[in-house]
């Protein structure tokens, strides 16, 4: 071969190599651009009825469910309110005037309230005398007994009346949730919806808090989590209209239970109570039956919660209390004030922010947890 032939051959080899590299790069780029799955279909618009949107539950990935928390585990702060006093009392050889002072102080610090504290200690003194109690440990046992006795006997069931005869149209149960802003109404509705779904009931949520901008959004998230339907209105709209539409929709679709959120704050307090009365009337105007009005109280607010309970109780015929945030409160004593002073049963307690953190109120477990130092 002549020398120029070698040069031509070398040029051809280089050109072929370059062509192979370019082609394989292009292929690689195309495979990165290609969609790995077909694009998802756009979500359908929610159907509109009279300004009220009706949202079907989305399909959501199942949550990883943590084992249920117990009341005892979550009551560390409430327990701590008593712990110091109990240790002091148990450290003495007998029952002295300091013992009584310490007990009184601990009860007041836990927000049991002055009236109920006096009542409890009077009962305890009588018990000590009658049973000739001299040992500090026996005294604390007797106090536990007094506390349990005062919480015994209340009806803590969540009332639900099944519609046995739906020939003249289905009649859903309605549970109204009332209480001031921030106490945990929306969160509690989500938790209750989940429990009721697990118990086999179909649930629809009514976003009746049309005054707080984020409330309906928040309830939408909870409805997805609890696989419940949701009826929401326009922001600033009429809460009664939302609840009315929700009840009508539940009746039309034979949904067992409507959980209705309500506003916790309006422009003036008088208007709020008036509005809540109206919501209740309207909820029963059509097919609905209001079988529970649950007042939600934040345990961390202590005795302030009591003033709210009085006001809401007068306006809305409260049937029970949900005490939230007991997990973060040293003021668990508010339970005694609510039950003894107001005669309202605490039915549920919130012990955290996730969907499983709501438990039925069990007085024996509650009192036991306070004394378990
Ligand atoms: P609403 O304004 O009454 O509807 O109150 P939200 O449901 O929006 O709750 C207010 C805040 O309290 C939120 O940050 C909730 O996560 C929180 N919350 C509600 N219940 C509980 C509870 O039982 N324990 C704790 N630690 N936080 C709670």
Coordinates of C-alpha atoms and ligand atoms in Angstrom, one line a residue:
X1 CA 0.0 0.0 0.0
X2 CA 1.1 3.5 -0.8
X3 CA 1.6 5.9 2.1
X4 CA -1.5 8.0 1.1
X5 CA -3.6 4.9 1.3
X6 CA -2.7 4.5 4.9
X7 CA -3.8 8.0 5.6
X8 CA -7.2 7.5 3.9
X9 CA -7.8 4.3 5.8
X10 CA -7.0 6.0 9.2
X11 CA -9.4 8.9 8.3
X12 CA -12.2 6.4 7.6
X13 CA -11.6 4.5 10.9
X14 CA -11.8 7.8 12.9
X15 CA -15.0 8.9 11.0
X16 CA -16.7 5.6 11.8
X17 CA -15.7 5.8 15.5
X18 CA -17.2 9.3 15.8
X19 CA -20.4 8.3 14.1
X20 CA -20.9 5.3 16.5
X21 CA -20.4 7.6 19.6
X22 CA -22.9 10.2 18.3
X23 CA -25.6 7.7 17.5
X24 CA -25.3 5.9 20.9
X25 CA -25.5 9.3 22.7
X26 CA -28.6 10.3 20.9
X27 CA -30.2 7.0 21.8
X28 CA -29.3 7.5 25.4
X29 CA -30.8 11.0 25.4
X30 CA -34.1 9.7 23.8
X31 CA -34.5 7.1 26.5
X32 CA -34.1 9.7 29.3
X33 CA -36.7 12.0 27.6
X34 CA -39.3 9.2 27.2
X35 CA -42.0 9.3 29.9
X36 CA -41.7 6.3 32.2
X37 CA -45.6 6.1 32.6
X38 CA -48.4 7.6 30.6
X39 CA -49.4 11.1 31.9
X40 CA -52.2 11.0 34.4
X41 CA -55.7 12.1 33.4
X42 CA -56.7 15.6 34.6
X43 CA -58.8 15.3 37.8
X44 CA -62.5 15.9 37.2
X45 CA -64.1 19.1 38.5
X46 CA -66.2 18.7 41.7
X47 CA -69.9 19.0 40.9
X48 CA -71.4 22.2 42.1
X49 CA -74.8 22.4 43.9
X50 CA -76.1 25.9 44.9
X51 CA -72.6 27.3 45.6
X52 CA -71.7 24.2 47.7
X53 CA -69.0 21.9 46.3
X54 CA -69.4 18.2 46.8
X55 CA -66.2 16.4 46.8
X56 CA -65.9 12.6 46.4
X57 CA -63.1 11.1 48.4
X58 CA -59.8 10.8 46.5
X59 CA -58.0 7.5 46.5
X60 CA -55.1 8.0 48.8
X61 CA -52.2 5.8 49.6
X62 CA -52.9 4.0 52.9
X63 CA -51.0 5.6 55.8
X64 CA -48.5 3.6 57.9
X65 CA -50.5 3.1 61.0
X66 CA -48.6 3.5 64.3
X67 CA -49.8 1.3 67.2
X68 CA -52.5 3.2 69.1
X69 CA -51.2 5.4 71.9
X70 CA -52.6 4.9 75.4
X71 CA -54.0 7.6 77.6
X72 CA -51.5 6.7 80.3
X73 CA -48.5 7.1 78.0
X74 CA -49.6 10.5 76.8
X75 CA -50.4 11.9 80.2
X76 CA -46.9 12.5 81.4
X77 CA -47.4 16.3 81.8
X78 CA -50.7 15.9 83.7
X79 CA -49.1 13.4 86.0
X80 CA -46.1 15.7 86.6
X81 CA -48.5 18.3 88.2
X82 CA -49.2 15.8 91.0
X83 CA -45.9 14.0 91.2
X84 CA -44.1 16.4 93.4
X85 CA -46.9 16.6 95.9
X86 CA -47.4 12.9 96.0
X87 CA -43.7 12.3 96.6
X88 CA -43.7 14.8 99.5
X89 CA -46.8 13.3 101.1
X90 CA -45.5 9.7 100.8
X91 CA -42.2 10.9 102.3
X92 CA -43.9 11.8 105.7
X93 CA -44.5 9.3 108.4
X94 CA -48.1 10.4 108.9
X95 CA -50.9 12.7 107.8
X96 CA -50.2 16.3 108.8
X97 CA -51.6 19.8 108.0
X98 CA -48.8 20.1 105.4
X99 CA -50.2 17.0 103.7
X100 CA -53.6 18.6 103.3
X101 CA -52.0 21.9 102.1
X102 CA -49.9 20.0 99.5
X103 CA -52.9 18.1 98.2
X104 CA -54.9 21.3 97.9
X105 CA -52.1 23.0 96.0
X106 CA -51.6 20.1 93.6
X107 CA -55.3 19.9 92.8
X108 CA -55.5 23.6 92.2
X109 CA -52.3 23.6 90.1
X110 CA -53.9 20.9 87.9
X111 CA -56.8 23.2 87.4
X112 CA -59.4 21.1 89.2
X113 CA -60.9 24.4 90.3
X114 CA -61.5 25.7 93.8
X115 CA -65.1 24.5 94.2
X116 CA -64.4 20.9 93.1
X117 CA -61.1 20.8 95.1
X118 CA -62.9 21.8 98.3
X119 CA -65.6 19.2 97.6
X120 CA -63.0 16.5 97.0
X121 CA -61.0 17.3 100.1
X122 CA -64.1 17.5 102.3
X123 CA -65.1 14.0 101.1
X124 CA -61.6 12.8 101.7
X125 CA -61.5 14.2 105.3
X126 CA -64.8 12.4 106.1
X127 CA -63.4 9.2 104.6
X128 CA -60.1 9.5 106.6
X129 CA -62.2 9.9 109.8
X130 CA -64.6 7.1 109.1
X131 CA -62.0 4.6 108.1
X132 CA -59.4 5.8 110.6
X133 CA -56.8 6.3 107.9
X134 CA -53.3 7.3 109.2
X135 CA -50.9 6.2 106.4
X136 CA -50.1 8.6 103.6
X137 CA -50.3 5.8 101.0
X138 CA -53.8 4.9 102.2
X139 CA -54.7 8.6 102.0
X140 CA -53.7 8.8 98.3
X141 CA -55.7 5.6 97.6
X142 CA -58.7 7.1 99.3
X143 CA -58.3 10.3 97.1
X144 CA -58.2 8.1 94.0
X145 CA -61.4 6.5 95.2
X146 CA -63.1 9.9 95.7
X147 CA -62.0 11.0 92.2
X148 CA -63.2 7.8 90.5
X149 CA -66.5 7.9 92.4
X150 CA -67.2 11.5 91.2
X151 CA -66.6 10.6 87.6
X152 CA -68.6 7.3 87.7
X153 CA -72.0 6.8 86.2
X154 CA -71.9 9.4 83.3
X155 CA -73.2 8.3 79.9
X156 CA -70.2 8.6 77.7
X157 CA -71.5 6.8 74.6
X158 CA -71.7 8.6 71.3
X159 CA -75.3 8.5 70.4
X160 CA -76.2 7.1 67.1
X161 CA -79.8 6.1 66.1
X162 CA -79.8 3.8 63.1
X163 CA -82.5 4.5 60.6
X164 CA -84.5 1.2 60.9
X165 CA -87.3 2.3 58.7
X166 CA -86.1 4.3 55.7
X167 CA -89.3 3.9 53.7
X168 CA -90.1 7.6 53.9
X169 CA -86.5 8.6 53.1
X170 CA -83.2 8.0 54.8
X171 CA -82.5 10.0 57.9
X172 CA -78.8 10.6 58.7
X173 CA -77.5 11.2 62.2
X174 CA -75.8 14.6 62.6
X175 CA -73.0 15.3 65.1
X176 CA -72.2 18.9 65.5
X177 CA -68.8 20.1 66.7
X178 CA -68.7 23.4 68.5
X179 CA -66.0 25.4 70.3
X180 CA -63.7 28.4 70.0
X181 CA -61.0 28.7 67.3
X182 CA -57.9 26.6 67.6
X183 CA -59.2 24.1 70.2
X184 CA -59.0 21.2 67.7
X185 CA -62.5 20.9 66.2
X186 CA -61.3 20.1 62.6
X187 CA -58.7 17.7 63.8
X188 CA -61.2 15.9 66.0
X189 CA -63.7 15.6 63.2
X190 CA -61.0 13.9 61.1
X191 CA -60.2 11.5 63.9
X192 CA -63.9 10.7 64.7
X193 CA -64.5 10.1 61.0
X194 CA -61.8 7.6 60.9
X195 CA -63.1 5.8 64.0
X196 CA -66.6 5.7 62.6
X197 CA -65.5 4.4 59.2
X198 CA -63.6 1.6 60.9
X199 CA -66.8 0.9 62.9
X200 CA -68.6 0.4 59.6
X201 CA -70.5 3.6 59.3
X202 CA -70.4 5.8 56.2
X203 CA -69.4 9.4 57.0
X204 CA -69.8 12.8 55.3
X205 CA -68.1 15.9 56.6
X206 CA -69.7 19.4 56.4
X207 CA -67.2 22.3 56.4
X208 CA -69.5 24.6 58.3
X209 CA -66.6 26.9 59.4
X210 CA -66.9 29.2 56.5
X211 CA -65.3 32.1 58.4
X212 CA -61.8 30.8 58.8
X213 CA -60.0 30.7 55.5
X214 CA -58.0 27.5 56.0
X215 CA -60.7 25.5 57.8
X216 CA -62.3 24.0 54.6
X217 CA -58.9 23.1 53.2
X218 CA -57.9 21.4 56.4
X219 CA -61.1 19.4 56.5
X220 CA -60.6 18.4 52.9
X221 CA -57.2 16.8 53.9
X222 CA -58.9 15.0 56.8
X223 CA -61.7 13.8 54.5
X224 CA -59.1 12.3 52.2
X225 CA -57.3 10.6 55.1
X226 CA -60.5 9.2 56.6
X227 CA -62.0 8.3 53.2
X228 CA -65.1 10.4 54.0
X229 CA -67.1 12.6 51.7
X230 CA -67.1 16.3 52.1
X231 CA -69.5 19.2 51.5
X232 CA -68.0 22.7 51.5
X233 CA -69.3 26.1 50.8
X234 CA -67.8 29.4 49.7
X235 CA -65.6 31.3 52.0
X236 CA -67.6 33.7 54.1
X237 CA -70.8 31.9 53.0
X238 CA -73.7 30.8 55.2
X239 CA -72.6 28.0 57.5
X240 CA -76.3 26.8 57.9
X241 CA -76.6 26.4 54.1
X242 CA -73.5 24.2 54.1
X243 CA -74.8 22.0 56.9
X244 CA -78.3 21.8 55.2
X245 CA -76.7 20.8 51.8
X246 CA -74.6 18.2 53.6
X247 CA -77.6 16.6 55.4
X248 CA -79.6 16.5 52.1
X249 CA -76.7 14.9 50.3
X250 CA -76.2 12.3 53.1
X251 CA -79.9 11.6 53.0
X252 CA -79.9 11.1 49.2
X253 CA -77.0 8.8 49.3
X254 CA -78.0 6.9 52.6
X255 CA -74.8 8.1 54.4
X256 CA -75.1 7.2 58.1
X257 CA -73.4 10.1 59.7
X258 CA -72.8 13.8 59.0
X259 CA -69.9 15.4 61.1
X260 CA -70.4 19.1 61.0
X261 CA -67.7 21.6 61.7
X262 CA -68.8 25.0 62.9
X263 CA -67.2 28.4 63.2
X264 CA -65.3 29.2 66.4
X265 CA -65.3 32.9 66.0
X266 CA -67.5 35.5 64.3
X267 CA -67.5 39.3 64.5
X268 CA -69.1 39.4 67.9
X269 CA -69.8 36.6 70.4
X270 CA -73.6 37.1 70.4
X271 CA -73.7 36.5 66.7
X272 CA -71.7 33.3 67.1
X273 CA -74.1 31.8 69.6
X274 CA -77.1 32.9 67.4
X275 CA -75.4 31.3 64.3
X276 CA -74.8 28.0 66.2
X277 CA -78.5 27.9 67.2
X278 CA -79.4 28.4 63.6
X279 CA -77.0 25.7 62.4
X280 CA -78.7 23.3 64.8
X281 CA -82.2 24.2 63.7
X282 CA -81.3 23.9 60.0
X283 CA -79.5 20.6 60.5
X284 CA -82.9 19.2 61.7
X285 CA -85.0 21.0 59.2
X286 CA -84.8 18.3 56.6
X287 CA -84.0 14.7 57.0
X288 CA -81.3 15.1 59.6
X289 CA -81.4 14.2 63.3
X290 CA -78.9 15.9 65.6
X291 CA -77.9 13.1 68.0
X292 CA -74.7 14.7 69.4
X293 CA -73.5 18.2 70.0
X294 CA -69.9 17.8 71.0
X295 CA -68.1 20.8 72.6
X296 CA -64.4 20.7 72.0
X297 CA -62.2 22.1 74.7
X298 CA -58.5 22.5 74.7
X299 CA -57.1 21.0 77.9
X300 CA -54.1 23.4 78.0
X301 CA -56.5 26.3 78.6
X302 CA -57.6 24.9 81.9
X303 CA -60.2 27.0 83.7
X304 CA -60.7 29.2 80.7
X305 CA -62.2 26.2 78.9
X306 CA -64.8 26.1 81.6
X307 CA -66.1 29.6 80.8
X308 CA -66.4 28.6 77.2
X309 CA -68.2 25.4 78.1
X310 CA -70.8 27.4 80.0
X311 CA -71.4 29.8 77.1
X312 CA -71.6 27.1 74.4
X313 CA -73.6 24.8 76.6
X314 CA -76.3 27.3 77.1
X315 CA -76.6 28.1 73.4
X316 CA -76.3 24.7 71.8
X317 CA -77.6 22.0 74.2
X318 CA -74.2 20.3 74.4
X319 CA -74.4 16.5 74.9
X320 CA -70.7 15.9 75.6
X321 CA -67.2 17.2 75.7
X322 CA -64.1 16.3 73.6
X323 CA -61.1 17.3 75.6
X324 CA -58.2 17.8 73.2
X325 CA -54.4 18.2 73.8
X326 CA -54.4 16.3 77.0
X327 CA -51.0 15.0 75.8
X328 CA -49.5 18.5 76.2
X329 CA -51.3 19.7 79.3
X330 CA -50.5 19.8 83.0
X331 CA -54.1 20.9 83.6
X332 CA -55.9 17.6 83.3
X333 CA -57.8 18.4 86.4
X334 CA -60.2 20.4 84.2
X335 CA -62.0 17.0 83.6
X336 CA -63.4 17.2 87.2
X337 CA -64.5 20.8 86.8
X338 CA -66.3 20.0 83.5
X339 CA -68.0 17.0 84.9
X340 CA -68.8 18.1 88.4
X341 CA -69.5 21.8 88.0
X342 CA -71.2 21.7 84.6
X343 CA -72.6 18.2 84.6
X344 CA -71.3 17.5 81.1
X345 CA -69.7 14.1 80.3
X346 CA -66.2 14.1 78.8
X347 CA -66.7 11.5 76.0
X348 CA -63.4 11.6 74.1
X349 CA -59.9 12.8 74.7
X350 CA -57.4 14.0 72.2
X351 CA -53.8 12.8 72.9
X352 CA -51.9 13.9 69.9
X353 CA -52.1 15.3 66.4
X354 CA -52.4 12.2 64.2
X355 CA -55.5 10.4 63.1
X356 CA -55.3 7.7 65.8
X357 CA -54.8 10.0 68.7
X358 CA -58.3 10.1 70.0
X359 CA -59.5 7.7 72.7
X360 CA -62.7 7.2 74.6
X361 CA -62.6 8.8 78.1
X362 CA -62.2 6.1 80.7
X363 CA -62.3 7.6 84.2
X364 CA -60.6 4.7 85.9
X365 CA -57.7 4.8 83.4
X366 CA -57.5 8.6 83.7
X367 CA -57.4 8.7 87.5
X368 CA -55.0 5.7 87.5
X369 CA -52.7 7.6 85.1
X370 CA -52.7 10.7 87.3
X371 CA -51.6 8.7 90.4
X372 CA -49.1 6.4 88.6
X373 CA -46.0 8.3 89.8
Ligands
LIG1 P1 -60.0 24.3 65.2 O1 -59.7 25.7 64.9 O2 -60.8 24.2 66.4 O3 -60.6 23.6 64.0 O4 -58.6 23.6 65.5 P2 -57.7 22.7 64.6 O5 -58.3 21.3 64.4 O6 -57.2 23.4 63.5 O7 -56.4 22.4 65.6 C1 -55.6 23.4 66.1 C2 -54.2 22.8 66.4 O8 -54.3 21.9 67.5 C3 -53.6 22.0 65.3 O9 -52.2 22.3 65.2 C4 -53.8 20.6 65.7 O10 -52.9 19.7 65.2 C5 -53.7 20.7 67.2 N1 -54.4 19.6 67.9 C6 -55.7 19.2 67.8 N2 -56.0 18.2 68.7 C7 -54.8 17.9 69.3 C8 -54.4 17.0 70.4 O11 -55.2 16.2 70.9 N3 -53.1 17.0 70.8 C9 -52.2 17.9 70.3 N4 -51.0 17.9 70.8 N5 -52.5 18.8 69.3 C10 -53.8 18.8 68.9

